[in-house]
Amino acid sequence: MEKVIISAAITGGMTVPGQSAAIPVTPDEIVESAVGAHEAGATIVHLHVREPETGKPSSDIGLFREVVSGIKERCDVIVQPTTGGGKGMSLEERAAVLPELEPEMATFNTGSFNFGLFPIAERGNPGDRFEEWETDYLEGTRDYIFRNTFADMEKVCAMFREAGAKPELEAYDVGHLYNIKYLVDRGLLDLPVHVQFVLGVMGANAATIDQFMHMRRTATDLFGDDLTWSAAGVGYPAEYHLAAMCLMLGGHVRVGLEDNLRLSRAKRAETNAELVEKAVALAAMFDREPATPAEARETFGLKGRSAVAF
Ligand code: KMH
Ligand code: ZN
């Protein structure tokens, strides 16, 4: 079967470091974790950045530049910064990675929805050590809409074109797939599209097998062969349940501490590399092996490492 493109989501922009000591915070920690994930088999590393002193999600381009340059110096993994950012960031702040870094790929969020993380603060897991800002950040999501209006998306489509970057289309609910169809039909997004089904965020679709199959079927009805797809299950065991479905059905996979903090029911993940190793082992059981960055560049028609602005 076709090789599997494994993405590692390194640190995230909606979670807080108090949820796990494993979450990389400083640029060096993010670089090391991304290189380790690549060495474990990741083809793509999906990146956010954080304020080094506090761990607060950041849109600072200097931090992004330090991270993406640091990774590029060490290996040929595909570097995929977020345009999703984190709570409280403007669209301009979020999308600045496109004109500034002109990456080969970046994430593109395809609809607005409530993004509720406040149950994490309410749960009060024994291991949680939240700073005051972290509790406020999580509690603040009770009244937070992750905004991606049609006007926002039309603006960001133009920025992707300008930067020569391939958008990874993050779809959290089935309606987002029809938003993608609208953008394709208006000539704002190119075919083939690459869709990442991100399931399990509270406020969007659930990470169940049924909902995954429904979204995958809808995407294949809408885009036919002009589609490559992957899934990111948020939380455990969703991350690996969806990974298994993707591996069986010919899709690609996303794992990583941004979305999931557990390696198994018994063990919390200590590194992104071990989450990737588990995905590689699972892939082998379905006769699939990790794609190299060069193979993924071919699959996605990326512009190549030498064409980025970092
Ligand atoms: N953190 C994921 C739930 C993005 O960064 O653009 C969503 C995500 C999207 O990774
Ligand atoms: Zn992200």
PDB file of N, CA and C in Angstrom, residues 92-182:
ATOM      1  N   GLU A  92      -4.342  38.437  11.404  1.00  0.00           N
ATOM      2  CA  GLU A  92      -3.055  38.942  10.861  1.00  0.00           C
ATOM      3  C   GLU A  92      -1.889  38.321  11.631  1.00  0.00           C
ATOM      4  N   GLU A  93      -2.042  38.280  12.958  1.00  0.00           N
ATOM      5  CA  GLU A  93      -0.954  37.694  13.774  1.00  0.00           C
ATOM      6  C   GLU A  93      -0.792  36.211  13.438  1.00  0.00           C
ATOM      7  N   ARG A  94      -1.939  35.530  13.288  1.00  0.00           N
ATOM      8  CA  ARG A  94      -1.895  34.078  13.025  1.00  0.00           C
ATOM      9  C   ARG A  94      -1.255  33.792  11.665  1.00  0.00           C
ATOM     10  N   ALA A  95      -1.659  34.586  10.647  1.00  0.00           N
ATOM     11  CA  ALA A  95      -1.266  34.250   9.261  1.00  0.00           C
ATOM     12  C   ALA A  95       0.094  34.834   8.878  1.00  0.00           C
ATOM     13  N   ALA A  96       0.719  35.576   9.766  1.00  0.00           N
ATOM     14  CA  ALA A  96       1.990  36.242   9.433  1.00  0.00           C
ATOM     15  C   ALA A  96       3.076  35.246   9.037  1.00  0.00           C
ATOM     16  N   VAL A  97       2.962  33.992   9.483  1.00  0.00           N
ATOM     17  CA  VAL A  97       3.969  32.980   9.112  1.00  0.00           C
ATOM     18  C   VAL A  97       4.053  32.812   7.595  1.00  0.00           C
ATOM     19  N   LEU A  98       2.951  33.138   6.878  1.00  0.00           N
ATOM     20  CA  LEU A  98       2.956  32.923   5.422  1.00  0.00           C
ATOM     21  C   LEU A  98       3.864  33.918   4.700  1.00  0.00           C
ATOM     22  N   PRO A  99       3.611  35.230   4.822  1.00  0.00           N
ATOM     23  CA  PRO A  99       4.522  36.154   4.125  1.00  0.00           C
ATOM     24  C   PRO A  99       5.935  36.162   4.712  1.00  0.00           C
ATOM     25  N   GLU A 100       6.042  35.929   6.040  1.00  0.00           N
ATOM     26  CA  GLU A 100       7.350  36.033   6.699  1.00  0.00           C
ATOM     27  C   GLU A 100       8.250  34.837   6.407  1.00  0.00           C
ATOM     28  N   LEU A 101       7.686  33.631   6.444  1.00  0.00           N
ATOM     29  CA  LEU A 101       8.491  32.399   6.328  1.00  0.00           C
ATOM     30  C   LEU A 101       8.342  31.724   4.970  1.00  0.00           C
ATOM     31  N   GLU A 102       7.245  32.022   4.268  1.00  0.00           N
ATOM     32  CA  GLU A 102       6.944  31.382   2.967  1.00  0.00           C
ATOM     33  C   GLU A 102       7.237  29.871   3.037  1.00  0.00           C
ATOM     34  N   PRO A 103       6.573  29.184   3.978  1.00  0.00           N
ATOM     35  CA  PRO A 103       6.844  27.750   4.190  1.00  0.00           C
ATOM     36  C   PRO A 103       6.345  26.905   3.031  1.00  0.00           C
ATOM     37  N   GLU A 104       6.769  25.656   2.976  1.00  0.00           N
ATOM     38  CA  GLU A 104       6.244  24.748   1.933  1.00  0.00           C
ATOM     39  C   GLU A 104       4.778  24.415   2.193  1.00  0.00           C
ATOM     40  N   MET A 105       4.459  24.294   3.497  1.00  0.00           N
ATOM     41  CA  MET A 105       3.090  23.950   3.919  1.00  0.00           C
ATOM     42  C   MET A 105       2.768  24.751   5.170  1.00  0.00           C
ATOM     43  N   ALA A 106       1.473  24.944   5.416  1.00  0.00           N
ATOM     44  CA  ALA A 106       1.005  25.504   6.693  1.00  0.00           C
ATOM     45  C   ALA A 106      -0.434  25.025   6.872  1.00  0.00           C
ATOM     46  N   THR A 107      -0.934  25.088   8.100  1.00  0.00           N
ATOM     47  CA  THR A 107      -2.328  24.680   8.313  1.00  0.00           C
ATOM     48  C   THR A 107      -3.248  25.835   7.959  1.00  0.00           C
ATOM     49  N   PHE A 108      -4.453  25.471   7.504  1.00  0.00           N
ATOM     50  CA  PHE A 108      -5.487  26.430   7.102  1.00  0.00           C
ATOM     51  C   PHE A 108      -6.779  25.941   7.738  1.00  0.00           C
ATOM     52  N   ASN A 109      -7.379  26.733   8.627  1.00  0.00           N
ATOM     53  CA  ASN A 109      -8.568  26.286   9.365  1.00  0.00           C
ATOM     54  C   ASN A 109      -9.831  26.685   8.614  1.00  0.00           C
ATOM     55  N   THR A 110     -10.713  25.710   8.397  1.00  0.00           N
ATOM     56  CA  THR A 110     -11.740  25.883   7.357  1.00  0.00           C
ATOM     57  C   THR A 110     -13.126  26.178   7.913  1.00  0.00           C
ATOM     58  N   GLY A 111     -13.193  26.773   9.118  1.00  0.00           N
ATOM     59  CA  GLY A 111     -14.507  27.171   9.644  1.00  0.00           C
ATOM     60  C   GLY A 111     -14.383  27.637  11.075  1.00  0.00           C
ATOM     61  N   SER A 112     -15.423  28.332  11.535  1.00  0.00           N
ATOM     62  CA  SER A 112     -15.445  28.856  12.907  1.00  0.00           C
ATOM     63  C   SER A 112     -16.179  27.865  13.812  1.00  0.00           C
ATOM     64  N   PHE A 113     -15.745  27.813  15.058  1.00  0.00           N
ATOM     65  CA  PHE A 113     -16.458  26.949  16.010  1.00  0.00           C
ATOM     66  C   PHE A 113     -16.005  27.280  17.426  1.00  0.00           C
ATOM     67  N   ASN A 114     -16.822  26.870  18.395  1.00  0.00           N
ATOM     68  CA  ASN A 114     -16.442  26.995  19.812  1.00  0.00           C
ATOM     69  C   ASN A 114     -15.301  26.018  20.073  1.00  0.00           C
ATOM     70  N   PHE A 115     -14.292  26.464  20.802  1.00  0.00           N
ATOM     71  CA  PHE A 115     -13.119  25.628  21.079  1.00  0.00           C
ATOM     72  C   PHE A 115     -12.983  25.562  22.590  1.00  0.00           C
ATOM     73  N   GLY A 116     -13.670  24.586  23.194  1.00  0.00           N
ATOM     74  CA  GLY A 116     -13.802  24.559  24.658  1.00  0.00           C
ATOM     75  C   GLY A 116     -12.757  23.693  25.332  1.00  0.00           C
ATOM     76  N   LEU A 117     -11.856  24.322  26.074  1.00  0.00           N
ATOM     77  CA  LEU A 117     -10.857  23.561  26.851  1.00  0.00           C
ATOM     78  C   LEU A 117     -11.087  23.740  28.352  1.00  0.00           C
ATOM     79  N   PHE A 118     -12.140  24.496  28.731  1.00  0.00           N
ATOM     80  CA  PHE A 118     -12.336  24.804  30.158  1.00  0.00           C
ATOM     81  C   PHE A 118     -12.551  23.554  31.019  1.00  0.00           C
ATOM     82  N   PRO A 119     -13.073  22.421  30.448  1.00  0.00           N
ATOM     83  CA  PRO A 119     -13.185  21.225  31.306  1.00  0.00           C
ATOM     84  C   PRO A 119     -11.832  20.766  31.862  1.00  0.00           C
ATOM     85  N   ILE A 120     -10.742  21.079  31.127  1.00  0.00           N
ATOM     86  CA  ILE A 120      -9.410  20.671  31.621  1.00  0.00           C
ATOM     87  C   ILE A 120      -9.115  21.359  32.954  1.00  0.00           C
ATOM     88  N   ALA A 121      -9.490  22.650  33.029  1.00  0.00           N
ATOM     89  CA  ALA A 121      -9.266  23.389  34.290  1.00  0.00           C
ATOM     90  C   ALA A 121     -10.206  22.877  35.377  1.00  0.00           C
ATOM     91  N   GLU A 122     -11.421  22.502  34.958  1.00  0.00           N
ATOM     92  CA  GLU A 122     -12.424  22.050  35.939  1.00  0.00           C
ATOM     93  C   GLU A 122     -12.056  20.673  36.497  1.00  0.00           C
ATOM     94  N   ARG A 123     -11.460  19.834  35.597  1.00  0.00           N
ATOM     95  CA  ARG A 123     -11.209  18.421  35.957  1.00  0.00           C
ATOM     96  C   ARG A 123     -10.290  18.328  37.169  1.00  0.00           C
ATOM     97  N   GLY A 124      -9.233  19.166  37.113  1.00  0.00           N
ATOM     98  CA  GLY A 124      -8.276  19.141  38.219  1.00  0.00           C
ATOM     99  C   GLY A 124      -7.614  17.792  38.373  1.00  0.00           C
ATOM    100  N   ASN A 125      -6.945  17.316  37.275  1.00  0.00           N
ATOM    101  CA  ASN A 125      -6.205  16.051  37.369  1.00  0.00           C
ATOM    102  C   ASN A 125      -5.129  16.161  38.439  1.00  0.00           C
ATOM    103  N   PRO A 126      -4.842  15.068  39.159  1.00  0.00           N
ATOM    104  CA  PRO A 126      -3.841  15.135  40.250  1.00  0.00           C
ATOM    105  C   PRO A 126      -2.502  15.716  39.788  1.00  0.00           C
ATOM    106  N   GLY A 127      -2.110  15.406  38.518  1.00  0.00           N
ATOM    107  CA  GLY A 127      -0.778  15.837  38.067  1.00  0.00           C
ATOM    108  C   GLY A 127      -0.733  17.299  37.618  1.00  0.00           C
ATOM    109  N   ASP A 128      -1.930  17.940  37.474  1.00  0.00           N
ATOM    110  CA  ASP A 128      -1.943  19.293  36.904  1.00  0.00           C
ATOM    111  C   ASP A 128      -1.284  20.302  37.838  1.00  0.00           C
ATOM    112  N   ARG A 129      -0.417  21.130  37.255  1.00  0.00           N
ATOM    113  CA  ARG A 129       0.201  22.230  38.019  1.00  0.00           C
ATOM    114  C   ARG A 129      -0.009  23.496  37.197  1.00  0.00           C
ATOM    115  N   PHE A 130      -1.170  24.136  37.355  1.00  0.00           N
ATOM    116  CA  PHE A 130      -1.474  25.264  36.486  1.00  0.00           C
ATOM    117  C   PHE A 130      -1.036  26.590  37.103  1.00  0.00           C
ATOM    118  N   GLU A 131      -0.315  27.404  36.303  1.00  0.00           N
ATOM    119  CA  GLU A 131      -0.078  28.803  36.678  1.00  0.00           C
ATOM    120  C   GLU A 131      -1.415  29.519  36.592  1.00  0.00           C
ATOM    121  N   GLU A 132      -1.480  30.709  37.185  1.00  0.00           N
ATOM    122  CA  GLU A 132      -2.739  31.454  37.163  1.00  0.00           C
ATOM    123  C   GLU A 132      -3.160  31.749  35.720  1.00  0.00           C
ATOM    124  N   TRP A 133      -2.173  32.102  34.870  1.00  0.00           N
ATOM    125  CA  TRP A 133      -2.545  32.475  33.478  1.00  0.00           C
ATOM    126  C   TRP A 133      -3.122  31.250  32.763  1.00  0.00           C
ATOM    127  N   GLU A 134      -2.638  30.043  33.151  1.00  0.00           N
ATOM    128  CA  GLU A 134      -3.110  28.839  32.465  1.00  0.00           C
ATOM    129  C   GLU A 134      -4.564  28.557  32.812  1.00  0.00           C
ATOM    130  N   THR A 135      -4.888  28.706  34.094  1.00  0.00           N
ATOM    131  CA  THR A 135      -6.288  28.495  34.504  1.00  0.00           C
ATOM    132  C   THR A 135      -7.184  29.526  33.822  1.00  0.00           C
ATOM    133  N   ASP A 136      -6.721  30.782  33.786  1.00  0.00           N
ATOM    134  CA  ASP A 136      -7.502  31.834  33.115  1.00  0.00           C
ATOM    135  C   ASP A 136      -7.670  31.521  31.629  1.00  0.00           C
ATOM    136  N   TYR A 137      -6.560  31.059  30.983  1.00  0.00           N
ATOM    137  CA  TYR A 137      -6.591  30.758  29.544  1.00  0.00           C
ATOM    138  C   TYR A 137      -7.618  29.662  29.262  1.00  0.00           C
ATOM    139  N   LEU A 138      -7.534  28.599  30.060  1.00  0.00           N
ATOM    140  CA  LEU A 138      -8.439  27.464  29.825  1.00  0.00           C
ATOM    141  C   LEU A 138      -9.889  27.871  30.115  1.00  0.00           C
ATOM    142  N   GLU A 139     -10.090  28.560  31.242  1.00  0.00           N
ATOM    143  CA  GLU A 139     -11.443  28.989  31.627  1.00  0.00           C
ATOM    144  C   GLU A 139     -11.993  29.967  30.580  1.00  0.00           C
ATOM    145  N   GLY A 140     -11.080  30.768  29.985  1.00  0.00           N
ATOM    146  CA  GLY A 140     -11.489  31.756  28.981  1.00  0.00           C
ATOM    147  C   GLY A 140     -12.072  31.123  27.730  1.00  0.00           C
ATOM    148  N   THR A 141     -11.798  29.826  27.518  1.00  0.00           N
ATOM    149  CA  THR A 141     -12.344  29.180  26.303  1.00  0.00           C
ATOM    150  C   THR A 141     -13.830  28.892  26.446  1.00  0.00           C
ATOM    151  N   ARG A 142     -14.377  29.121  27.643  1.00  0.00           N
ATOM    152  CA  ARG A 142     -15.838  28.940  27.819  1.00  0.00           C
ATOM    153  C   ARG A 142     -16.586  29.954  26.949  1.00  0.00           C
ATOM    154  N   ASP A 143     -15.891  31.095  26.720  1.00  0.00           N
ATOM    155  CA  ASP A 143     -16.523  32.166  25.938  1.00  0.00           C
ATOM    156  C   ASP A 143     -15.668  32.503  24.724  1.00  0.00           C
ATOM    157  N   TYR A 144     -15.157  31.469  24.037  1.00  0.00           N
ATOM    158  CA  TYR A 144     -14.211  31.674  22.935  1.00  0.00           C
ATOM    159  C   TYR A 144     -14.734  31.022  21.663  1.00  0.00           C
ATOM    160  N   ILE A 145     -14.723  31.787  20.572  1.00  0.00           N
ATOM    161  CA  ILE A 145     -15.039  31.230  19.247  1.00  0.00           C
ATOM    162  C   ILE A 145     -13.759  31.268  18.424  1.00  0.00           C
ATOM    163  N   PHE A 146     -13.345  30.126  17.914  1.00  0.00           N
ATOM    164  CA  PHE A 146     -12.178  30.060  17.007  1.00  0.00           C
ATOM    165  C   PHE A 146     -12.691  30.586  15.667  1.00  0.00           C
ATOM    166  N   ARG A 147     -12.344  31.826  15.335  1.00  0.00           N
ATOM    167  CA  ARG A 147     -12.946  32.528  14.217  1.00  0.00           C
ATOM    168  C   ARG A 147     -12.232  32.241  12.896  1.00  0.00           C
ATOM    169  N   ASN A 148     -12.980  31.764  11.912  1.00  0.00           N
ATOM    170  CA  ASN A 148     -12.485  31.592  10.548  1.00  0.00           C
ATOM    171  C   ASN A 148     -13.681  31.829   9.623  1.00  0.00           C
ATOM    172  N   THR A 149     -14.031  33.121   9.458  1.00  0.00           N
ATOM    173  CA  THR A 149     -15.202  33.460   8.626  1.00  0.00           C
ATOM    174  C   THR A 149     -14.840  33.302   7.141  1.00  0.00           C
ATOM    175  N   PHE A 150     -15.845  33.416   6.277  1.00  0.00           N
ATOM    176  CA  PHE A 150     -15.541  33.332   4.838  1.00  0.00           C
ATOM    177  C   PHE A 150     -14.605  34.456   4.413  1.00  0.00           C
ATOM    178  N   ALA A 151     -14.804  35.640   4.989  1.00  0.00           N
ATOM    179  CA  ALA A 151     -13.899  36.760   4.662  1.00  0.00           C
ATOM    180  C   ALA A 151     -12.476  36.435   5.113  1.00  0.00           C
ATOM    181  N   ASP A 152     -12.368  35.868   6.334  1.00  0.00           N
ATOM    182  CA  ASP A 152     -11.036  35.467   6.832  1.00  0.00           C
ATOM    183  C   ASP A 152     -10.403  34.459   5.876  1.00  0.00           C
ATOM    184  N   MET A 153     -11.194  33.440   5.522  1.00  0.00           N
ATOM    185  CA  MET A 153     -10.635  32.345   4.707  1.00  0.00           C
ATOM    186  C   MET A 153     -10.259  32.835   3.321  1.00  0.00           C
ATOM    187  N   GLU A 154     -11.059  33.741   2.743  1.00  0.00           N
ATOM    188  CA  GLU A 154     -10.716  34.252   1.412  1.00  0.00           C
ATOM    189  C   GLU A 154      -9.401  35.032   1.471  1.00  0.00           C
ATOM    190  N   LYS A 155      -9.202  35.770   2.572  1.00  0.00           N
ATOM    191  CA  LYS A 155      -7.950  36.534   2.749  1.00  0.00           C
ATOM    192  C   LYS A 155      -6.760  35.567   2.872  1.00  0.00           C
ATOM    193  N   VAL A 156      -6.949  34.526   3.658  1.00  0.00           N
ATOM    194  CA  VAL A 156      -5.844  33.608   3.917  1.00  0.00           C
ATOM    195  C   VAL A 156      -5.516  32.784   2.668  1.00  0.00           C
ATOM    196  N   CYS A 157      -6.553  32.471   1.860  1.00  0.00           N
ATOM    197  CA  CYS A 157      -6.281  31.750   0.598  1.00  0.00           C
ATOM    198  C   CYS A 157      -5.295  32.551  -0.251  1.00  0.00           C
ATOM    199  N   ALA A 158      -5.519  33.851  -0.343  1.00  0.00           N
ATOM    200  CA  ALA A 158      -4.646  34.699  -1.172  1.00  0.00           C
ATOM    201  C   ALA A 158      -3.224  34.706  -0.603  1.00  0.00           C
ATOM    202  N   MET A 159      -3.129  34.677   0.745  1.00  0.00           N
ATOM    203  CA  MET A 159      -1.804  34.693   1.379  1.00  0.00           C
ATOM    204  C   MET A 159      -1.048  33.387   1.123  1.00  0.00           C
ATOM    205  N   PHE A 160      -1.796  32.269   1.078  1.00  0.00           N
ATOM    206  CA  PHE A 160      -1.145  30.988   0.760  1.00  0.00           C
ATOM    207  C   PHE A 160      -0.603  31.020  -0.668  1.00  0.00           C
ATOM    208  N   ARG A 161      -1.424  31.549  -1.586  1.00  0.00           N
ATOM    209  CA  ARG A 161      -0.997  31.626  -2.996  1.00  0.00           C
ATOM    210  C   ARG A 161       0.265  32.458  -3.100  1.00  0.00           C
ATOM    211  N   GLU A 162       0.227  33.601  -2.430  1.00  0.00           N
ATOM    212  CA  GLU A 162       1.339  34.562  -2.461  1.00  0.00           C
ATOM    213  C   GLU A 162       2.625  33.917  -1.921  1.00  0.00           C
ATOM    214  N   ALA A 163       2.462  33.085  -0.902  1.00  0.00           N
ATOM    215  CA  ALA A 163       3.638  32.481  -0.245  1.00  0.00           C
ATOM    216  C   ALA A 163       4.082  31.191  -0.944  1.00  0.00           C
ATOM    217  N   GLY A 164       3.282  30.708  -1.894  1.00  0.00           N
ATOM    218  CA  GLY A 164       3.632  29.449  -2.582  1.00  0.00           C
ATOM    219  C   GLY A 164       3.575  28.257  -1.639  1.00  0.00           C
ATOM    220  N   ALA A 165       2.694  28.377  -0.628  1.00  0.00           N
ATOM    221  CA  ALA A 165       2.594  27.315   0.397  1.00  0.00           C
ATOM    222  C   ALA A 165       1.372  26.449   0.115  1.00  0.00           C
ATOM    223  N   LYS A 166       1.481  25.155   0.366  1.00  0.00           N
ATOM    224  CA  LYS A 166       0.355  24.223   0.215  1.00  0.00           C
ATOM    225  C   LYS A 166      -0.431  24.226   1.518  1.00  0.00           C
ATOM    226  N   PRO A 167      -1.730  24.559   1.481  1.00  0.00           N
ATOM    227  CA  PRO A 167      -2.514  24.544   2.727  1.00  0.00           C
ATOM    228  C   PRO A 167      -2.886  23.120   3.133  1.00  0.00           C
ATOM    229  N   GLU A 168      -2.686  22.807   4.404  1.00  0.00           N
ATOM    230  CA  GLU A 168      -3.271  21.588   4.959  1.00  0.00           C
ATOM    231  C   GLU A 168      -4.595  22.040   5.579  1.00  0.00           C
ATOM    232  N   LEU A 169      -5.711  21.563   5.006  1.00  0.00           N
ATOM    233  CA  LEU A 169      -7.035  22.080   5.344  1.00  0.00           C
ATOM    234  C   LEU A 169      -7.570  21.356   6.567  1.00  0.00           C
ATOM    235  N   GLU A 170      -7.613  22.070   7.694  1.00  0.00           N
ATOM    236  CA  GLU A 170      -8.063  21.478   8.967  1.00  0.00           C
ATOM    237  C   GLU A 170      -9.583  21.510   9.010  1.00  0.00           C
ATOM    238  N   ALA A 171     -10.198  20.332   8.972  1.00  0.00           N
ATOM    239  CA  ALA A 171     -11.672  20.241   9.004  1.00  0.00           C
ATOM    240  C   ALA A 171     -12.091  19.594  10.319  1.00  0.00           C
ATOM    241  N   TYR A 172     -12.858  20.332  11.114  1.00  0.00           N
ATOM    242  CA  TYR A 172     -13.250  19.874  12.450  1.00  0.00           C
ATOM    243  C   TYR A 172     -14.684  19.363  12.456  1.00  0.00           C
ATOM    244  N   ASP A 173     -15.406  19.654  11.394  1.00  0.00           N
ATOM    245  CA  ASP A 173     -16.807  19.236  11.345  1.00  0.00           C
ATOM    246  C   ASP A 173     -17.192  19.080   9.877  1.00  0.00           C
ATOM    247  N   VAL A 174     -18.301  18.397   9.632  1.00  0.00           N
ATOM    248  CA  VAL A 174     -18.628  18.066   8.233  1.00  0.00           C
ATOM    249  C   VAL A 174     -18.936  19.329   7.426  1.00  0.00           C
ATOM    250  N   GLY A 175     -19.479  20.351   8.080  1.00  0.00           N
ATOM    251  CA  GLY A 175     -19.782  21.592   7.335  1.00  0.00           C
ATOM    252  C   GLY A 175     -18.540  22.256   6.783  1.00  0.00           C
ATOM    253  N   HIS A 176     -17.408  22.039   7.462  1.00  0.00           N
ATOM    254  CA  HIS A 176     -16.156  22.651   7.001  1.00  0.00           C
ATOM    255  C   HIS A 176     -15.767  22.110   5.628  1.00  0.00           C
ATOM    256  N   LEU A 177     -16.183  20.883   5.331  1.00  0.00           N
ATOM    257  CA  LEU A 177     -15.858  20.294   4.024  1.00  0.00           C
ATOM    258  C   LEU A 177     -16.585  21.031   2.907  1.00  0.00           C
ATOM    259  N   TYR A 178     -17.791  21.526   3.225  1.00  0.00           N
ATOM    260  CA  TYR A 178     -18.541  22.300   2.225  1.00  0.00           C
ATOM    261  C   TYR A 178     -17.954  23.717   2.090  1.00  0.00           C
ATOM    262  N   ASN A 179     -17.342  24.207   3.165  1.00  0.00           N
ATOM    263  CA  ASN A 179     -16.618  25.491   3.056  1.00  0.00           C
ATOM    264  C   ASN A 179     -15.444  25.333   2.079  1.00  0.00           C
ATOM    265  N   ILE A 180     -14.736  24.195   2.218  1.00  0.00           N
ATOM    266  CA  ILE A 180     -13.604  23.918   1.302  1.00  0.00           C
ATOM    267  C   ILE A 180     -14.116  23.861  -0.141  1.00  0.00           C
ATOM    268  N   LYS A 181     -15.259  23.188  -0.321  1.00  0.00           N
ATOM    269  CA  LYS A 181     -15.845  23.076  -1.679  1.00  0.00           C
ATOM    270  C   LYS A 181     -16.148  24.458  -2.250  1.00  0.00           C
ATOM    271  N   TYR A 182     -16.679  25.339  -1.388  1.00  0.00           N
ATOM    272  CA  TYR A 182     -16.969  26.720  -1.822  1.00  0.00           C
ATOM    273  C   TYR A 182     -15.683  27.401  -2.292  1.00  0.00           C
TER     274      TYR A 182
END
